Coordinates of C-alpha atoms in Angstrom, one line a residue:
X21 CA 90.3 113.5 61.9
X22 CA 88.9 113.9 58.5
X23 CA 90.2 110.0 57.1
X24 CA 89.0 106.8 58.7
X25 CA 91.3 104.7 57.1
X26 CA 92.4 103.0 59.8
X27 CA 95.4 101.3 58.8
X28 CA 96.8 104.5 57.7
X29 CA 96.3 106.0 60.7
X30 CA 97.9 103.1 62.2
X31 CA 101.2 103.9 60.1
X32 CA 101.3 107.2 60.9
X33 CA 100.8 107.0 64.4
X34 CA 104.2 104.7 64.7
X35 CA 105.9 107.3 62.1
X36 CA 104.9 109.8 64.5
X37 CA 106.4 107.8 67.4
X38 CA 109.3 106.5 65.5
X39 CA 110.1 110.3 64.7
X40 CA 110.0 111.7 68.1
X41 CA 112.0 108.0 68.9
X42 CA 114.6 109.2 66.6
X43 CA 115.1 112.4 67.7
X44 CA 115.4 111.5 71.4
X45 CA 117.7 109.5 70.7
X46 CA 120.2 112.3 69.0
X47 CA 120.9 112.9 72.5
X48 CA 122.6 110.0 73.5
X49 CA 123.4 109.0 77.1
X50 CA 123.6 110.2 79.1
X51 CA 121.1 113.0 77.8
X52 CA 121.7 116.3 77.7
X53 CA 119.7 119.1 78.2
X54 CA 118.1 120.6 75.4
X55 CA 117.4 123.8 76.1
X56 CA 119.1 125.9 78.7
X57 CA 118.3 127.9 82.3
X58 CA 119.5 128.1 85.2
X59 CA 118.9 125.1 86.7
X60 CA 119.8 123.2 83.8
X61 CA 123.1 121.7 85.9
X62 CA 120.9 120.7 88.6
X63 CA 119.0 118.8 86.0
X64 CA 121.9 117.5 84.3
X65 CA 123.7 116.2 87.8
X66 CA 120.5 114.2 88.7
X67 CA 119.7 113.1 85.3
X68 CA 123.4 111.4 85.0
X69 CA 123.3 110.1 88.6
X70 CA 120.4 108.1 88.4
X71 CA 121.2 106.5 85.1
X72 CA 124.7 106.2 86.8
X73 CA 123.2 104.6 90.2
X74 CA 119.7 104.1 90.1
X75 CA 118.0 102.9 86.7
X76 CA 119.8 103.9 83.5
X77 CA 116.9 103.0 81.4
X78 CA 114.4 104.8 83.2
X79 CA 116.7 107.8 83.0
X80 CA 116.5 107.9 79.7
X81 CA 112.8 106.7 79.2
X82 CA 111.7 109.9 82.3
X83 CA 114.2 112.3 80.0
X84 CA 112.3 111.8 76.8
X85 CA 109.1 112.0 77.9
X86 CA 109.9 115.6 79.3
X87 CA 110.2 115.4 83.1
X88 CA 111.6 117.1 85.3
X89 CA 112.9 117.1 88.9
X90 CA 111.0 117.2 91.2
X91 CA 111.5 119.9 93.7
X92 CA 108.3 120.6 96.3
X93 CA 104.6 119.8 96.3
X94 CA 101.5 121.5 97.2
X95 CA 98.2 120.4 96.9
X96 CA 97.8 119.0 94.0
X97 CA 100.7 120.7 92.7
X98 CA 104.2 119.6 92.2
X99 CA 106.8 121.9 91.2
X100 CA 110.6 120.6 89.3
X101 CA 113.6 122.1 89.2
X102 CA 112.8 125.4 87.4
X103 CA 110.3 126.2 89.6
X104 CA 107.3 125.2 86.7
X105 CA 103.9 123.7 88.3
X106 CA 102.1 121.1 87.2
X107 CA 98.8 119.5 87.9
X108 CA 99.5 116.0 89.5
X109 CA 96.6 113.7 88.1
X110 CA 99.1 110.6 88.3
X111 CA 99.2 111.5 91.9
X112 CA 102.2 108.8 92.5
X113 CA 99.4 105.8 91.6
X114 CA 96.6 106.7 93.6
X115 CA 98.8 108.2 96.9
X116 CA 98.2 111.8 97.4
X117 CA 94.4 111.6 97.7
X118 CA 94.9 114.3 100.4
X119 CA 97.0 116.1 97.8
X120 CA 100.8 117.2 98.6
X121 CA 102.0 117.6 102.0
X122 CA 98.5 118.2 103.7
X123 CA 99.1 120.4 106.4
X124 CA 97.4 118.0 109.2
X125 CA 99.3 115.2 108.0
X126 CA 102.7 117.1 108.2
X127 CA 101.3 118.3 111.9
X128 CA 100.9 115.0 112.8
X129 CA 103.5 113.3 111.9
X130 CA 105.4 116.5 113.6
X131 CA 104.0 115.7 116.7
X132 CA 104.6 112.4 117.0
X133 CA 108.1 112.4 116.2
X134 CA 108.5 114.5 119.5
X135 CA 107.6 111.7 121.4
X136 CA 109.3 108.4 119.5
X137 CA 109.5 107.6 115.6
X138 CA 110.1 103.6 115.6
X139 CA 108.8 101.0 117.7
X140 CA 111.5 99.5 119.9
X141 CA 109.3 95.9 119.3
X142 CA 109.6 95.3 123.2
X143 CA 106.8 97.3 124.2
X144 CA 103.0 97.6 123.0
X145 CA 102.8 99.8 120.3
X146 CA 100.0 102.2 120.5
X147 CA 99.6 104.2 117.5
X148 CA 99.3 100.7 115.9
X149 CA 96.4 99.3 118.1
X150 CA 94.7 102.6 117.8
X151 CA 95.0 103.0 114.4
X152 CA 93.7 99.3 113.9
X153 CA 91.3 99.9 115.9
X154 CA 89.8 103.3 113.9
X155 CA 90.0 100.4 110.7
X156 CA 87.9 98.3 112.1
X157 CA 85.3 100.9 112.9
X158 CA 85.4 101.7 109.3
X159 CA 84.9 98.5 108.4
X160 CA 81.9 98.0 111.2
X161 CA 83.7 95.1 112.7
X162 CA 83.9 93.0 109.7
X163 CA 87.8 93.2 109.2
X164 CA 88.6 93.6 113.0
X165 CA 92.3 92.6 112.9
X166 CA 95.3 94.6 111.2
X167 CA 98.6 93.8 110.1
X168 CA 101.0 96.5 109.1
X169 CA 103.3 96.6 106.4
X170 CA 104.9 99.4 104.6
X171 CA 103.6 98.9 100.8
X172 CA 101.3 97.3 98.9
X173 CA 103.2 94.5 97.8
X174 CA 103.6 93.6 101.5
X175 CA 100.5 94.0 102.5
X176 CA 99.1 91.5 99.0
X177 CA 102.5 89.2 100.3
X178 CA 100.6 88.8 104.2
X179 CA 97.3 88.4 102.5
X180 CA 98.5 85.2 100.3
X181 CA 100.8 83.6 103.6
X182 CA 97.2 84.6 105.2
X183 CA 95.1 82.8 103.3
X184 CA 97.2 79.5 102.7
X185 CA 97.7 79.2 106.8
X186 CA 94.0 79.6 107.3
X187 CA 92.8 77.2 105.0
X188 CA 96.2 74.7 104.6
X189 CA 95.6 75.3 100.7
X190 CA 98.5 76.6 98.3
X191 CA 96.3 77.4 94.9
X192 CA 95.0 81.5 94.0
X193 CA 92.8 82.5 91.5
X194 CA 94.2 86.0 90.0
X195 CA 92.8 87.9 87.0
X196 CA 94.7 88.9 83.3
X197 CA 95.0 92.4 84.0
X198 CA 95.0 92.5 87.5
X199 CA 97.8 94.6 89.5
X200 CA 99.0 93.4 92.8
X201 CA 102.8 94.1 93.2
X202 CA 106.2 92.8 91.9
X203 CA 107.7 91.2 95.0
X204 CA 107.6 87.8 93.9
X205 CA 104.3 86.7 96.0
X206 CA 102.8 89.7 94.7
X207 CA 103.9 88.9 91.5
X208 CA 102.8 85.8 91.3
X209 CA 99.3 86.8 91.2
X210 CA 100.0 89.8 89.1
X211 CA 97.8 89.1 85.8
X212 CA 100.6 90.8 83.0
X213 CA 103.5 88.0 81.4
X214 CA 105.7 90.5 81.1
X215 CA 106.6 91.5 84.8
X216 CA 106.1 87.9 85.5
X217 CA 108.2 85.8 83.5
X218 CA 111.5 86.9 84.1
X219 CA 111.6 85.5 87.0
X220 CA 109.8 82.4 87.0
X221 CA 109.1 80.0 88.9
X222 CA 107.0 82.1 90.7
X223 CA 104.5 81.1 93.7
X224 CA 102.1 79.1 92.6
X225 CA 99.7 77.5 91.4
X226 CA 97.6 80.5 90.4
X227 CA 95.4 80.2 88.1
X228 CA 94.7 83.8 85.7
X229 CA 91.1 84.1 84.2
X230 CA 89.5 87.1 82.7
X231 CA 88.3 90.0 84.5
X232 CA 84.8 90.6 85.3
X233 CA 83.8 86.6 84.0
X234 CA 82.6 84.7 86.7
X235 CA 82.0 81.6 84.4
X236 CA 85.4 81.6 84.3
X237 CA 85.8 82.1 88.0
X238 CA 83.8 78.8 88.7
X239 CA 85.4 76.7 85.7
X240 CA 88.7 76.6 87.6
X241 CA 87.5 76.6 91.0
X242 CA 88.8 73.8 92.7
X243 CA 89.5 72.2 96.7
X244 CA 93.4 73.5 96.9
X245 CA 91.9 77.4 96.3
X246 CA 93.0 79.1 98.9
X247 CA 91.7 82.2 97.8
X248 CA 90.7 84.6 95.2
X249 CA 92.4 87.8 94.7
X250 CA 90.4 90.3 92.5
X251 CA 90.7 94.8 92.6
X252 CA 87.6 95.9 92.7
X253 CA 88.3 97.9 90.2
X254 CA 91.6 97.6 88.1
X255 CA 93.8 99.9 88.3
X256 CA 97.0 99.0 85.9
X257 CA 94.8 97.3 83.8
X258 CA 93.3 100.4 82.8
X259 CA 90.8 101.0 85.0
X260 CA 88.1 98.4 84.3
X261 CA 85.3 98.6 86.3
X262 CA 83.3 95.2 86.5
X263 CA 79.6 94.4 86.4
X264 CA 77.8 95.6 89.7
X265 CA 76.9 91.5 90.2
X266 CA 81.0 90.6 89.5
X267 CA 82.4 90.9 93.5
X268 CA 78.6 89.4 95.2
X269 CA 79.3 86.1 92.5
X270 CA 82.5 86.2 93.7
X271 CA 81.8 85.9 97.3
X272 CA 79.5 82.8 96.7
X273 CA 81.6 80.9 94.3
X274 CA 84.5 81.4 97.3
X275 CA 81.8 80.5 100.2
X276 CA 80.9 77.6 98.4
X277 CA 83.8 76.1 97.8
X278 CA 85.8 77.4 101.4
X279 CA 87.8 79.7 99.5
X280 CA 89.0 83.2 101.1
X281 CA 88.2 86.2 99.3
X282 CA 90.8 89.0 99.0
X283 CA 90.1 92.4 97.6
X284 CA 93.5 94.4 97.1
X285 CA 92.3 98.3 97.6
X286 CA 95.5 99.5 97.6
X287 CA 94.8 101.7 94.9
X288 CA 91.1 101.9 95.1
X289 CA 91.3 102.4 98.9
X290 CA 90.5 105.7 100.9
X291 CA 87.9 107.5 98.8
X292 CA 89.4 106.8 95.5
X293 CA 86.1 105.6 94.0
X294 CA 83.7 108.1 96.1
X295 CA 83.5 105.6 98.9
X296 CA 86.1 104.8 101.6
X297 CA 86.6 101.0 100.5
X298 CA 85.5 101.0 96.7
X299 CA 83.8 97.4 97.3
X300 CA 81.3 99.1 99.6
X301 CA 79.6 100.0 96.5
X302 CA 78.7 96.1 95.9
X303 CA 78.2 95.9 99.4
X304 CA 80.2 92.2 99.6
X305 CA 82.7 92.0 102.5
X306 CA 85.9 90.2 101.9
X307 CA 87.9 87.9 104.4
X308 CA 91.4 89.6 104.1
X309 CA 91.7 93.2 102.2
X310 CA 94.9 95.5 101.2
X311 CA 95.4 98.9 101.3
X312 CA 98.5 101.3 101.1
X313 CA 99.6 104.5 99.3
X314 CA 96.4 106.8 100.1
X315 CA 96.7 105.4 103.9
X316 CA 99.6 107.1 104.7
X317 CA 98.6 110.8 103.6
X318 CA 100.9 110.9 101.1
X319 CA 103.4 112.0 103.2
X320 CA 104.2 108.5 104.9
X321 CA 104.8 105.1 103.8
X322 CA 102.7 102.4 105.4
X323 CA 100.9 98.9 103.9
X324 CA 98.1 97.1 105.6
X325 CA 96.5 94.1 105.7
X326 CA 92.5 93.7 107.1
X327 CA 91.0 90.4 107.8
X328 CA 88.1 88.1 109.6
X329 CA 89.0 86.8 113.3
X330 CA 88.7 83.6 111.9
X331 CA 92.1 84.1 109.6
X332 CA 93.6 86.1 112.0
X333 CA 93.8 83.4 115.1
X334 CA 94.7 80.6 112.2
X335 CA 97.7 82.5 110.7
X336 CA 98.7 83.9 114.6
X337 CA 96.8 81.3 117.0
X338 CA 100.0 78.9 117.1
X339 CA 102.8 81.4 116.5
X340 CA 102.2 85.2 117.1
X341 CA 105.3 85.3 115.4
X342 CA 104.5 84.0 111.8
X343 CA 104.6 86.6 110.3
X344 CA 106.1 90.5 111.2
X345 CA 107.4 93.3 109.9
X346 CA 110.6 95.7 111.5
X347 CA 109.4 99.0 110.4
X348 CA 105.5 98.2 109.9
X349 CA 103.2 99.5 112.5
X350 CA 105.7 102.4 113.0
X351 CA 104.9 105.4 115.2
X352 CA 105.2 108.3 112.4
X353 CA 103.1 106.0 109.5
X354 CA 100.5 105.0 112.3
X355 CA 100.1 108.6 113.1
X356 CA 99.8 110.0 109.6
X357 CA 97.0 107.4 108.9
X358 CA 95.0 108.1 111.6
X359 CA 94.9 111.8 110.6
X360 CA 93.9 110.9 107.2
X361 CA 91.0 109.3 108.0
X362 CA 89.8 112.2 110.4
X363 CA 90.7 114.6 107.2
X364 CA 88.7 111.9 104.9
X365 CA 85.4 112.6 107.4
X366 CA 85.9 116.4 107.8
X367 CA 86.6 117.6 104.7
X368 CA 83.7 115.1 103.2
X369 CA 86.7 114.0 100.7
X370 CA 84.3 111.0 99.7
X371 CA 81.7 113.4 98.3
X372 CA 84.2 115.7 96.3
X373 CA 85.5 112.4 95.1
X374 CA 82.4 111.8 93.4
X375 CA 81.5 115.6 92.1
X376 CA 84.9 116.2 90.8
X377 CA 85.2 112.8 89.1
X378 CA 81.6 113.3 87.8
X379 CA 82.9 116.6 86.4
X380 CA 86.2 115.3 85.1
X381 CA 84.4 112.4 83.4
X382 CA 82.0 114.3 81.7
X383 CA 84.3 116.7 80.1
X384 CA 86.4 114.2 79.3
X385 CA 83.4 112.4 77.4
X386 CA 82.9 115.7 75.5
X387 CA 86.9 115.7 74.6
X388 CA 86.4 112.3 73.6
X389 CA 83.6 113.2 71.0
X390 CA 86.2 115.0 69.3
X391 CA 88.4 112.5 68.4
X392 CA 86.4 109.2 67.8
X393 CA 89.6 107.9 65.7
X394 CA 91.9 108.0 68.3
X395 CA 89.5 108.1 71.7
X396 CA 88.1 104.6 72.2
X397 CA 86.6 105.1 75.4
X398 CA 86.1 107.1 78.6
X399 CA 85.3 105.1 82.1
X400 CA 86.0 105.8 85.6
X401 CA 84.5 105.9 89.5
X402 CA 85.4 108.6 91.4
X403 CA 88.3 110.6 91.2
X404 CA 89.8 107.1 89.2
X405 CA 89.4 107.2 85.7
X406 CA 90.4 106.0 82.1
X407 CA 90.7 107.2 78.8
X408 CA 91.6 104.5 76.0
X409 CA 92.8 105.4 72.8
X410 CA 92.2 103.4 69.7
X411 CA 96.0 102.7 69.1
X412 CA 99.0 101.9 70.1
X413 CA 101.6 104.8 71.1
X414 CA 98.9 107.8 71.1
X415 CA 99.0 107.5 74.5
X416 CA 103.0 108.2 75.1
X417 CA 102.2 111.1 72.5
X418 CA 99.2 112.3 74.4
X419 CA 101.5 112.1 78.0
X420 CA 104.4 114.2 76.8
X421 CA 101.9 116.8 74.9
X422 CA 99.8 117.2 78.4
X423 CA 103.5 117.3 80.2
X424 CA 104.0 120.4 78.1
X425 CA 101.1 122.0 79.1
X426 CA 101.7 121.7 82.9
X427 CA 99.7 118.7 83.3
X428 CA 101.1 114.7 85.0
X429 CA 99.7 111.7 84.2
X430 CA 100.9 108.5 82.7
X431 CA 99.6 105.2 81.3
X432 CA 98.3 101.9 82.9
X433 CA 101.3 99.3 83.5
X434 CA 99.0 96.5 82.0
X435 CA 97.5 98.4 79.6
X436 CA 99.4 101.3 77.7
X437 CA 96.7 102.1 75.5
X438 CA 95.1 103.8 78.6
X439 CA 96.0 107.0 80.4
X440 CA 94.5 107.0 83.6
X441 CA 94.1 110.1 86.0
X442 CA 94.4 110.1 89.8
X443 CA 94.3 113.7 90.3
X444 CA 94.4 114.3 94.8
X445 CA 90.6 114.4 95.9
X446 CA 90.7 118.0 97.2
X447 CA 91.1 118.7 93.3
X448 CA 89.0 121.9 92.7
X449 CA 86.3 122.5 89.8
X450 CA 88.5 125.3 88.2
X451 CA 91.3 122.7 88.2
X452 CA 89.6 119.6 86.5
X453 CA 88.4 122.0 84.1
X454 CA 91.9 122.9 83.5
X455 CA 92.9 119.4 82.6
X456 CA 90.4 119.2 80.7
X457 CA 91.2 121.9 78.3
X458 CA 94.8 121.0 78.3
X459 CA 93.7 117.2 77.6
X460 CA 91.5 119.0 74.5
X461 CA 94.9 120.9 73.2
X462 CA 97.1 118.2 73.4
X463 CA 94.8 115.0 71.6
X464 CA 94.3 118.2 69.0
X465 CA 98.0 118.4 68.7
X466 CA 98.5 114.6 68.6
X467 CA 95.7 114.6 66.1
X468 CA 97.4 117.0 63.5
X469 CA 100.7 115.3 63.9
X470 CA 99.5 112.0 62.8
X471 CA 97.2 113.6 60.1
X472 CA 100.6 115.4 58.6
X473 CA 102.1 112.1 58.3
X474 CA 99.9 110.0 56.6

């Protein structure tokens, strides 16, 4: 941009926003379908059923940005309702890391359902011990004990009943920012006020310091911390990478006052960051750790929680029964994890991870340089990456002009000013170079709008 008046590029920015505001909201509700094809009463039907049924502000809020229905997925392809493909670098938050409907995910959960689908509970449950045991091997025996959910949330939920049962404390330590889930355990550690006070009283006490600041860390220490609860790197709050000394001062502080340390990898899990676990990097071993949505192959559901012997035989020693799950563990999930890890190993997925998102974050640097006005900063790990934008609202522009060139991605929960891309890890080189053209075209787009209306 050729002005760096800031505040008027803060003015038009929310004209600019306000404008495309307006004319959404011509439409009324429930929407209609601006222009038309074939397969625009298809749209129309499931549009009006799930504001109708599901979410009616959602409807409205998935209609304006420009999506679709979704149809079928490939790869790292998805494909809506009039057959147009699109580049999935939201990757449903971090799930398909093996891409759409990987062919020996689909074969294994195909051969499993041959024999049984859900565990009867009266029986021992093999794909579960087996698939524990091929965690605990990846772990090298540090986390030797499983307990399986089927999401996130559940598996952050067993972590906190985990840690209070182990060390008969009720207190948490939780960062601003921080993501862990919205079931109300979950969200009682989950570092955004927005999601959480609605529905106070939460859990507690937890106590929310800054990200990445151990002074703060040790300034509200105290003898009823159970445990800390800290993402390696977070994800919904924009994907802020700490200091490489953050999760090691983390681990003493904890030891030294008999506090558990929990690292939620359910988003940075399974290669994400170019290594399996992303706090291998810091080489610091937690006592209970969290993983979901890349575990299951992105083709099934399934939530897991890791931890020490020692907080395994407190939480189950007196009751095996404390704490269990219906459907976790189940046959099909079980199967489709184990897979994924075999795929992880032979198709060297943690290696790509870290050349494609080398490649993506240096073209995205170079985008960047473009724009200094509106691009405030470019950071990621692996195939998990951020770009910040100087102001409010550019990003929601930025979404709906990549949309439009065949690209998905949307903005961190906890931090809308950043768009973050999770593209699958058996993205190719011709691909990320794709997005980043079409990232180029659409902050140019965004660029001129704003500069027309100030």
């Amino acid at each position: 941009m050729r002005s760096n008046a800031s505040f008027r590029t803060r003015k038009a920015v929310a004209r600019a926003s306000s404008a495309v505001v307006r004319k959404f909201r011509e439409f009324g509700t429930p929407l209609n379908v601006i222009e038309s094809s074939s397969a625009d009463a298809r749209y129309q039907e499931v549009v009006e059923l799930t504001a109708a049924h599901l979410n009616p502000g959602l409807s409205r809020l998935m209609a304006f940005a420009g999506f679709g229905v979704e149809t079928r997925g490939e790869g790292c392809t998805v494909y809506d309702h009039e057959g147009r493909p699109f580049l999935d670098c939201l990757g449903g938050y971090g799930t398909f890391a093996l891409g759409h409907r990987h062919p020996r995910i689909v074969a294994a959960v195909r051969a499993q359902l041959e024999d049984i689908a859900l565990s009867a509970k009266a029986f021992f449950n093999e794909p579960a011990a087996r698939l524990a045991a091929d965690l605990a091997a990846r772990t090298e025996g540090a986390l030797p004990y499983t307990f399986f959910s089927n999401s996130g949330a559940e598996a952050v939920e067993a972590a906190l009943k985990f840690a209070r049962i182990a060390t008969g404390r009720p207190g948490f330590i939780s960062t601003f920012g921080g993501y862990h889930g919205k079931t109300m355990g979950a969200l009682s550690v989950t570092g955004r006020d927005k999601y959480r006070k609605p529905f106070d009283p939460l859990v507690g006490p937890v106590q929310f310091v800054p990200y990445n600041d151990l002074d703060a860390v040790r300034h509200v220490m105290n003898p009823d911390v159970a445990a800390v609860i800290v993402e390696p790197i977070q994800g919904e709050g924009g994907i802020v990478i700490p200091d490489d000394a953050y999760l090691a001062g983390l681990r003493e502080i904890c030891d030294r006052n008999g506090s558990l340390l929990i690292f939620d990898e359910v988003q940075t899990g399974i290669g994400r960051t170019g290594h399996l676990f992303a706090h291998e990097r810091a080489g610091v071993r937690p006592d209970l750790m969290t993983l979901a949505k890349a575990l299951g192959g992105g083709v099934m559901p399934i939530g897991a929680t890791l931890g020490t012997a020692d907080v395994f035989s407190r939480a189950f020693g007196e009751n095996p029964l404390a704490h269990t799950s219906t459907f976790g563990g189940n046959a099909l999930a079980c199967a489709a994890a184990r897979e994924t890890l075999r795929v992880v190993d032979d198709e060297q997925l943690l290696a790509r991870s870290a050349e494609r998102g080398a490649q993506m974050l240096a073209r995205f640097a170079a985008v960047a340089a473009k724009y200094p006005e509106l691009v405030a900063d470019v950071r990621g790990r692996g195939l998990m990456i951020g770009l910040e934008f100087a102001l409010d609202e550019v990003g929601e522009l930025v979404v709906s002009q990549l949309l439009k060139r065949g690209v998905c991605v949307a903005y961190a929960l906890n931090n809308p000013r950043v768009l973050r891309f999770e593209p699958p890890l058996v993205i190719t080189e011709v691909e990320v170079d794709t997005v980043a053209n079409a990232l180029d075209e659409s902050i140019a787009e965004v660029d001129e709008l704003i500069a027309e209306l100030r």
